[in-house]
Short mmCIF file of C-alpha atoms and ligand atoms in Angstrom, two decimals:
data_model
loop_
_atom_site.label_atom_id
_atom_site.label_comp_id
_atom_site.label_asym_id
_atom_site.label_seq_id
_atom_site.Cartn_x
_atom_site.Cartn_y
_atom_site.Cartn_z
CA MET A 10 -8.62 59.24 13.04
CA ASN A 11 -7.06 62.62 14.54
CA SER A 12 -8.42 64.71 17.39
CA LEU A 13 -11.76 63.41 16.96
CA LEU A 14 -14.31 63.98 19.26
CA ALA A 15 -16.23 60.68 19.00
CA PRO A 16 -19.99 60.54 19.28
CA THR A 17 -21.18 59.53 22.93
CA ALA A 18 -23.32 57.08 21.81
CA GLY A 19 -26.00 55.69 19.80
CA ALA A 20 -23.98 56.79 16.28
CA LEU A 21 -26.34 57.06 13.13
CA SER A 22 -24.93 55.06 10.41
CA LEU A 23 -26.24 57.67 8.07
CA PRO A 24 -26.84 60.94 9.85
CA ASP A 25 -28.85 63.22 8.08
CA TRP A 26 -26.65 65.99 7.63
CA ASP A 27 -29.38 68.63 7.10
CA ASP A 28 -30.96 67.76 10.28
CA VAL A 29 -28.06 68.18 12.05
CA ALA A 30 -27.33 71.44 11.03
CA SER A 31 -30.89 72.57 11.42
CA VAL A 32 -30.53 71.23 15.10
CA LEU A 33 -26.85 72.83 15.52
CA ARG A 34 -28.32 76.43 14.37
CA ALA A 35 -31.28 76.08 16.97
CA GLY A 36 -29.10 76.10 19.75
CA VAL A 37 -26.61 78.79 18.91
CA GLY A 38 -26.98 82.65 18.82
CA PRO A 39 -27.33 84.73 15.38
CA GLU A 40 -22.97 85.55 15.18
CA THR A 41 -22.24 81.44 15.03
CA ARG A 42 -22.36 80.11 11.50
CA ILE A 43 -23.70 76.64 10.87
CA THR A 44 -22.99 75.38 7.19
CA ARG A 45 -23.40 72.59 4.90
CA GLU A 46 -20.75 71.47 2.73
CA GLU A 47 -18.46 74.32 2.69
CA SER A 48 -15.18 73.57 1.01
CA LEU A 49 -12.28 72.43 3.61
CA GLY A 50 -10.19 72.32 0.93
CA SER A 51 -9.75 76.47 0.44
CA ARG A 52 -9.39 76.35 4.39
CA THR A 53 -5.77 74.57 4.18
CA THR A 54 -2.65 75.67 3.15
CA MET A 55 -2.49 72.26 0.78
CA GLY A 56 -5.57 73.64 -0.91
CA VAL A 57 -6.41 70.20 -1.89
CA GLY A 58 -9.88 68.09 -0.43
CA GLY A 59 -13.67 68.22 -0.24
CA SER A 60 -15.96 69.86 2.12
CA ALA A 61 -17.35 69.60 5.60
CA ARG A 62 -20.93 67.77 6.18
CA VAL A 63 -21.63 70.66 8.68
CA LEU A 64 -19.23 73.39 9.57
CA ALA A 65 -19.55 75.15 12.65
CA GLU A 66 -17.69 78.91 13.27
CA PRO A 67 -18.72 79.44 16.90
CA ALA A 68 -18.73 83.33 18.04
CA ASN A 69 -18.32 82.35 21.71
CA VAL A 70 -17.93 79.45 24.44
CA ALA A 71 -21.43 78.97 25.15
CA ASP A 72 -21.92 78.49 21.53
CA LEU A 73 -19.02 76.41 20.98
CA ARG A 74 -20.37 74.01 23.80
CA ALA A 75 -23.98 73.88 22.26
CA VAL A 76 -22.27 72.43 19.17
CA VAL A 77 -20.32 70.08 20.91
CA ARG A 78 -23.44 68.95 22.91
CA GLY A 79 -25.36 69.10 19.77
CA ALA A 80 -22.97 66.93 17.81
CA ALA A 81 -22.93 64.42 20.72
CA ALA A 82 -26.46 64.17 21.29
CA ALA A 83 -26.97 63.71 17.03
CA GLY A 84 -24.28 60.94 17.64
CA VAL A 85 -21.84 62.37 14.97
CA PRO A 86 -18.42 63.33 15.10
CA LEU A 87 -16.94 66.70 16.00
CA LEU A 88 -13.51 67.79 14.45
CA PRO A 89 -11.63 71.01 15.36
CA ILE A 90 -9.66 72.92 12.54
CA GLY A 91 -7.44 75.48 12.64
CA ARG A 92 -5.36 76.88 9.97
CA GLY A 93 -5.38 73.85 8.10
CA SER A 94 -1.68 73.86 7.76
CA ASN A 95 -0.94 70.04 8.61
CA LEU A 96 -3.66 68.68 7.35
CA VAL A 97 -4.77 66.65 3.97
CA VAL A 98 -8.48 66.89 3.30
CA PRO A 99 -9.75 63.91 1.52
CA ASP A 100 -11.53 64.29 -1.78
CA ASP A 101 -14.72 63.34 -0.50
CA GLY A 102 -14.53 65.88 2.40
CA VAL A 103 -15.08 64.84 5.94
CA ASP A 104 -18.42 63.36 7.51
CA ALA A 105 -18.02 65.50 10.73
CA VAL A 106 -19.32 68.59 12.23
CA VAL A 107 -16.10 70.31 11.48
CA VAL A 108 -15.34 73.44 14.37
CA ALA A 109 -13.53 76.65 12.87
CA PHE A 110 -12.33 79.21 15.35
CA SER A 111 -12.44 82.01 12.30
CA HIS A 112 -14.82 84.32 14.53
CA ALA A 113 -12.65 87.30 15.55
CA ALA A 114 -13.64 86.50 19.54
CA TRP A 115 -10.99 83.43 19.28
CA SER A 116 -8.08 86.12 18.14
CA ALA A 117 -7.40 87.45 21.85
CA PHE A 118 -3.63 88.56 22.41
CA SER A 119 -4.05 89.77 25.84
CA PRO A 120 -1.56 90.47 28.55
CA GLN A 121 -2.06 89.65 31.99
CA ALA A 122 -1.17 91.59 34.91
CA ASP A 123 1.15 88.58 36.20
CA GLY A 124 3.29 89.25 32.57
CA ARG A 125 1.86 86.23 30.97
CA ILE A 126 -0.40 86.69 27.58
CA ARG A 127 -3.59 85.11 27.09
CA ALA A 128 -3.46 83.77 23.40
CA GLY A 129 -6.92 82.71 21.81
CA ALA A 130 -7.19 79.19 20.04
CA GLY A 131 -7.88 81.11 16.52
CA LEU A 132 -4.80 83.43 16.95
CA ARG A 133 -2.47 83.10 13.70
CA LEU A 134 1.19 82.25 14.76
CA LYS A 135 2.16 85.02 12.49
CA SER A 136 0.27 87.98 14.56
CA LEU A 137 1.18 86.09 17.70
CA CYS A 138 4.52 86.98 16.78
CA GLY A 139 3.76 90.80 15.33
CA GLN A 140 2.21 91.78 18.61
CA ALA A 141 4.49 90.25 21.04
CA VAL A 142 7.24 92.55 18.76
CA LYS A 143 4.74 95.71 19.28
CA ALA A 144 4.49 95.04 23.28
CA GLY A 145 8.25 94.18 23.72
CA LEU A 146 8.02 90.74 24.41
CA GLN A 147 10.85 87.99 23.90
CA GLY A 148 10.61 84.27 23.71
CA PHE A 149 8.40 83.67 20.64
CA GLU A 150 10.30 84.63 17.63
CA PHE A 151 11.16 80.76 16.86
CA LEU A 152 6.99 80.46 15.78
CA GLU A 153 7.62 83.24 12.99
CA GLY A 154 6.63 81.45 9.70
CA ILE A 155 4.87 78.28 11.21
CA PRO A 156 1.39 79.33 9.01
CA GLY A 157 -0.76 77.84 12.00
CA SER A 158 -3.09 78.98 14.87
CA VAL A 159 -2.57 78.67 18.49
CA GLY A 160 -5.22 75.91 19.01
CA GLY A 161 -3.52 73.61 15.88
CA SER A 162 -0.16 74.35 17.23
CA LEU A 163 -0.67 73.43 21.08
CA ARG A 164 -2.50 70.16 19.42
CA MET A 165 0.63 69.59 17.08
CA ASN A 166 3.31 70.79 19.78
CA ALA A 167 4.71 73.05 16.66
CA GLY A 168 7.99 74.30 16.71
CA ALA A 169 11.15 75.31 14.72
CA MET A 170 14.59 76.73 15.36
CA GLY A 171 14.95 74.45 18.70
CA GLY A 172 12.13 75.67 20.38
CA TRP A 173 8.57 74.11 20.82
CA ILE A 174 4.99 76.19 21.71
CA TRP A 175 4.69 73.95 24.85
CA ASP A 176 8.08 75.54 25.89
CA VAL A 177 6.54 78.70 26.32
CA THR A 178 3.11 77.54 27.38
CA ASP A 179 2.18 77.37 30.79
CA GLU A 180 -1.48 76.12 30.63
CA ALA A 181 -4.41 75.65 28.20
CA GLU A 182 -8.04 76.20 28.64
CA VAL A 183 -9.53 73.18 27.30
CA LEU A 184 -13.16 72.30 26.65
CA ARG A 185 -13.68 68.71 27.17
CA ALA A 186 -15.71 66.23 25.23
CA ASP A 187 -18.52 66.77 27.85
CA GLY A 188 -18.93 70.43 27.31
CA GLU A 189 -16.81 71.49 30.65
CA VAL A 190 -13.76 74.13 30.35
CA VAL A 191 -10.68 73.30 32.41
CA LEU A 192 -7.30 74.98 32.62
CA LEU A 193 -4.52 72.26 32.57
CA PRO A 194 -1.18 72.87 33.07
CA ARG A 195 1.31 71.51 30.62
CA ALA A 196 2.42 68.86 32.97
CA ALA A 197 -1.13 67.12 32.62
CA MET A 198 -1.25 67.81 28.81
CA GLY A 199 1.11 64.74 27.46
CA VAL A 200 3.49 66.33 25.32
CA ASP A 201 5.80 65.12 22.75
CA TYR A 202 7.33 65.24 19.78
CA ARG A 203 4.22 66.79 17.36
CA GLN A 204 1.93 65.59 19.86
CA CYS A 205 -0.30 66.54 22.83
CA ARG A 206 -2.46 63.84 24.07
CA GLY A 207 -4.45 65.84 26.28
CA LEU A 208 -5.86 67.60 23.26
CA GLU A 209 -6.69 64.41 21.25
CA GLY A 210 -10.25 64.38 22.50
CA ALA A 211 -11.03 67.87 23.32
CA ILE A 212 -10.64 71.29 22.14
CA ALA A 213 -8.19 74.05 23.28
CA LEU A 214 -10.03 77.33 23.65
CA GLY A 215 -6.49 79.37 24.44
CA ALA A 216 -3.58 78.93 26.23
CA LEU A 217 -1.61 81.29 28.99
CA LEU A 218 1.98 82.21 27.31
CA ARG A 219 4.96 82.95 29.21
CA PRO A 220 7.41 85.65 27.21
CA ALA A 221 10.91 84.90 28.47
CA ALA A 222 11.97 88.70 28.93
CA GLN A 223 10.85 92.39 27.83
CA ALA A 224 13.00 93.57 25.24
CA GLU A 225 13.48 96.12 22.50
CA GLY A 226 11.13 95.78 19.95
CA ASP A 227 13.58 96.30 17.18
CA ALA A 228 15.75 93.64 18.35
CA ILE A 229 13.08 90.99 19.01
CA GLY A 230 11.93 92.05 14.97
CA ARG A 231 16.08 91.62 14.08
CA GLN A 232 15.80 87.97 15.36
CA ILE A 233 12.31 87.31 13.70
CA ASP A 234 13.84 88.63 10.24
CA VAL A 235 16.92 86.01 10.64
CA TYR A 236 14.54 83.07 11.46
CA ARG A 237 12.45 84.52 8.37
CA ARG A 238 15.16 84.63 5.59
CA LYS A 239 16.40 80.59 7.04
CA ARG A 240 12.56 79.70 6.15
CA GLN A 241 13.03 81.59 2.90
CA GLU A 242 15.88 79.70 1.79
CA SER A 243 15.16 76.34 2.63
CA GLN A 244 11.45 75.92 2.07
CA PRO A 245 9.24 76.24 -1.14
CA LYS A 246 6.97 79.01 -1.73
CA GLU A 247 4.23 77.07 -3.45
CA ARG A 248 0.78 75.82 -1.61
CA SER A 249 2.23 72.68 0.70
CA ALA A 250 1.05 71.04 4.26
CA GLY A 251 4.78 71.52 5.63
CA CYS A 252 6.75 68.74 6.21
CA VAL A 253 4.76 65.32 5.06
CA PHE A 254 6.96 62.81 7.02
CA ARG A 255 8.27 62.49 10.36
CA ASN A 256 11.76 62.40 10.87
CA PRO A 257 12.80 58.80 11.58
CA PRO A 258 15.05 58.42 14.65
CA GLY A 259 18.30 59.74 14.09
CA GLY A 260 17.64 60.59 10.81
CA ALA A 261 16.01 63.13 8.52
CA ALA A 262 12.96 62.04 6.18
CA GLY A 263 14.08 65.15 3.60
CA ARG A 264 17.56 63.59 3.04
CA LEU A 265 16.09 60.05 2.68
CA ILE A 266 13.71 61.18 0.08
CA ASP A 267 16.06 63.20 -1.44
CA GLU A 268 18.66 60.52 -1.58
CA ALA A 269 15.91 58.29 -3.30
CA GLY A 270 15.90 60.67 -6.23
CA LEU A 271 12.44 61.31 -5.70
CA LYS A 272 12.67 65.37 -5.89
CA GLY A 273 10.54 66.79 -8.29
CA ALA A 274 8.48 63.29 -8.54
CA ARG A 275 4.99 63.97 -9.62
CA GLU A 276 1.32 62.60 -9.27
CA GLY A 277 -0.96 64.87 -11.56
CA ASP A 278 -0.04 68.19 -9.78
CA ALA A 279 1.36 67.19 -6.58
CA GLN A 280 5.10 67.11 -6.69
CA VAL A 281 7.94 66.74 -4.28
CA SER A 282 9.41 70.19 -3.83
CA THR A 283 12.71 70.74 -5.64
CA VAL A 284 13.98 72.95 -2.60
CA HIS A 285 13.11 70.74 0.38
CA ALA A 286 12.05 67.08 -0.61
CA ASN A 287 10.05 66.63 2.71
CA PHE A 288 7.68 68.97 1.04
CA ILE A 289 4.66 68.22 -1.51
CA ILE A 290 3.52 70.98 -3.07
CA ASN A 291 0.30 71.72 -4.98
CA LEU A 292 1.49 73.21 -8.69
CA GLY A 293 -2.15 74.23 -9.03
CA ALA A 294 -4.66 71.90 -9.48
CA ALA A 295 -3.73 68.84 -7.39
CA ARG A 296 -6.42 66.82 -5.72
CA ALA A 297 -5.95 64.64 -2.22
CA ALA A 298 -5.79 61.40 -4.78
CA ASP A 299 -2.63 63.06 -6.39
CA VAL A 300 -1.13 63.68 -2.67
CA PHE A 301 -1.60 60.12 -1.41
CA ALA A 302 -0.46 58.64 -4.45
CA LEU A 303 2.76 60.77 -4.30
CA MET A 304 3.24 59.91 -0.50
CA ARG A 305 2.75 55.88 -1.53
CA ARG A 306 5.27 55.92 -4.00
CA ILE A 307 7.73 57.93 -1.85
CA ARG A 308 7.31 55.44 0.96
CA ALA A 309 7.92 52.50 -1.24
CA THR A 310 10.79 54.08 -2.81
CA VAL A 311 12.21 55.11 0.28
CA ARG A 312 12.07 51.95 2.01
CA GLU A 313 13.29 49.91 -0.76
CA ARG A 314 16.29 51.93 -0.91
CA SER A 315 16.89 52.81 2.66
CA GLY A 316 15.02 50.16 4.86
CA VAL A 317 13.21 53.09 6.48
CA LEU A 318 9.25 53.14 6.52
CA LEU A 319 8.23 56.87 6.86
CA GLU A 320 5.25 57.83 8.96
CA PRO A 321 3.17 61.06 8.05
CA GLU A 322 3.57 63.94 10.16
CA VAL A 323 0.73 65.65 8.19
CA LEU A 324 -2.73 64.66 9.25
CA CYS A 325 -5.29 63.00 7.17
CA PHE A 326 -8.34 65.19 8.04
CA GLY A 327 -11.35 62.57 9.70
CA ARG A 328 -9.71 59.75 8.37
CA ARG A 329 -7.08 57.24 9.11
CA TRP A 330 -4.15 57.42 7.25
CA GLU A 331 -4.10 53.21 6.84
CA ASP A 332 -7.48 54.07 4.40
CA PHE A 333 -5.02 55.96 2.20
CA LEU A 334 -1.34 54.98 2.33
C1 FAD B 7 5.11 76.13 4.72
C2 FAD B 7 4.88 75.40 6.36
C3 FAD B 7 6.02 75.43 6.97
C4 FAD B 7 5.50 75.11 8.46
N1 FAD B 7 6.73 75.03 9.30
C5 FAD B 7 6.22 74.18 10.30
C6 FAD B 7 7.49 74.18 11.52
O1 FAD B 7 8.32 74.93 11.16
N2 FAD B 7 7.25 73.41 12.87
C7 FAD B 7 5.99 72.94 12.67
O2 FAD B 7 5.90 72.09 13.77
N3 FAD B 7 5.08 72.82 11.74
C8 FAD B 7 5.21 73.47 10.97
N4 FAD B 7 4.13 73.65 9.78
C9 FAD B 7 3.05 72.81 10.31
C10 FAD B 7 1.90 73.32 10.57
O3 FAD B 7 1.94 74.84 10.59
C11 FAD B 7 1.60 73.12 12.12
O4 FAD B 7 1.84 72.01 12.67
C12 FAD B 7 0.64 73.84 12.63
O5 FAD B 7 1.10 74.26 14.27
C13 FAD B 7 -0.75 73.39 12.75
O6 FAD B 7 -2.00 74.66 13.06
P1 FAD B 7 -3.46 75.08 12.45
O7 FAD B 7 -3.78 75.72 13.28
O8 FAD B 7 -2.86 75.07 11.01
O9 FAD B 7 -3.80 73.36 12.71
P2 FAD B 7 -4.68 72.35 11.94
O10 FAD B 7 -3.74 72.12 10.66
O11 FAD B 7 -5.70 73.53 11.21
O12 FAD B 7 -4.83 70.95 12.64
C14 FAD B 7 -3.68 70.45 13.29
C15 FAD B 7 -4.32 69.33 14.08
O13 FAD B 7 -5.09 70.02 15.23
C16 FAD B 7 -6.59 69.97 15.49
N5 FAD B 7 -7.04 71.34 16.26
C17 FAD B 7 -7.05 72.39 15.47
N6 FAD B 7 -7.60 73.55 16.39
C18 FAD B 7 -7.65 72.79 17.37
C19 FAD B 7 -7.87 73.25 18.79
N7 FAD B 7 -8.47 74.49 18.72
N8 FAD B 7 -8.07 72.28 19.77
C20 FAD B 7 -7.46 71.33 19.58
N9 FAD B 7 -7.08 70.72 18.36
C21 FAD B 7 -7.30 71.65 17.30
C22 FAD B 7 -6.81 69.56 14.25
O14 FAD B 7 -8.00 68.69 14.44
C23 FAD B 7 -5.83 68.96 13.76
O15 FAD B 7 -5.88 67.51 14.68
C24 FAD B 7 4.56 74.04 8.69
C25 FAD B 7 3.39 74.22 7.73
C26 FAD B 7 3.65 74.66 6.28
C27 FAD B 7 2.49 74.71 5.20
#
């Protein structure tokens, strides 16, 4: 399971999710939303999958801490979600308290006296790039077009055009499973290709980002336009979760899928993009089961043809890939 804050003790075999929601509601202020069975699929870029048994949208750190502690006391798992752009949610949803950073309080972009930027976990990368242009801050352009939030991108070590988000991140503000908030330097975060071990059992509240330099907003904007055009030419426009499989050592997953003749292959309304073979797109009414079936077919066909077993880069939210692949 990915990024799960596991229950501390005494996990209930069949939690009463109404009770869990009531207990959590009692511990937070009026601005924090706690809801039952809200759709998660509609909170993802792929647009498939079921609902969260409980969804929490905390309005501040104190309420988030109360939710984390409340879920642990109830013996139920807790799982953060960002913009849902690297996830496939199973059709039967997620047996967890899912925490979303949708409240405006998490979208801060705050220049600090030392020249760094404090970015909130819920800040969209698109907004980060836009505000950096306005402030004349160079160094974040490569993030343009990655449809994630700061929190999810730190967890995934999102990257493009030769840069990774942790290249421009000095420190992350982290809420640990025990409810403590700590400021951790990059060196303590176990950062690697598409992973950040330090966030596997913790929640990023925000980060201190370091701009490369001060520059003319127009010049930064022009570089962003170059990256945007590159993306438009090489990626499908339909709903997706980005690259589905990790690139194997020395190779490209997309090329292997293309060479296996799978561009355009379909299961239900899930289709291998004809623009970029490592994207699975939702033609409109895809279910998670269609996406999983297509992933199984891709893996089997590529393995047969080239001997490479592709590993997923996207995450199966709240579950293990072994349950479906
Ligand atoms: C069209 C498209 C293009 C893409 N291009 C790229 C690309 O160029 N490069 C790239 O790297 N990725 C790319 N992606 C994938 C995706 O956008 C990134 O992985 C992004 O960083 C995910 O951020 P998110 O906020 O959507 O996280 P989510 O998908 O919501 O979550 C991802 C993981 O982060 C965890 N998480 C979320 N918030 C927090 C938090 N606050 N604290 C701790 N953990 C958290 C979740 O539990 C989950 O495990 C693309 C996706 C799409 C759809």
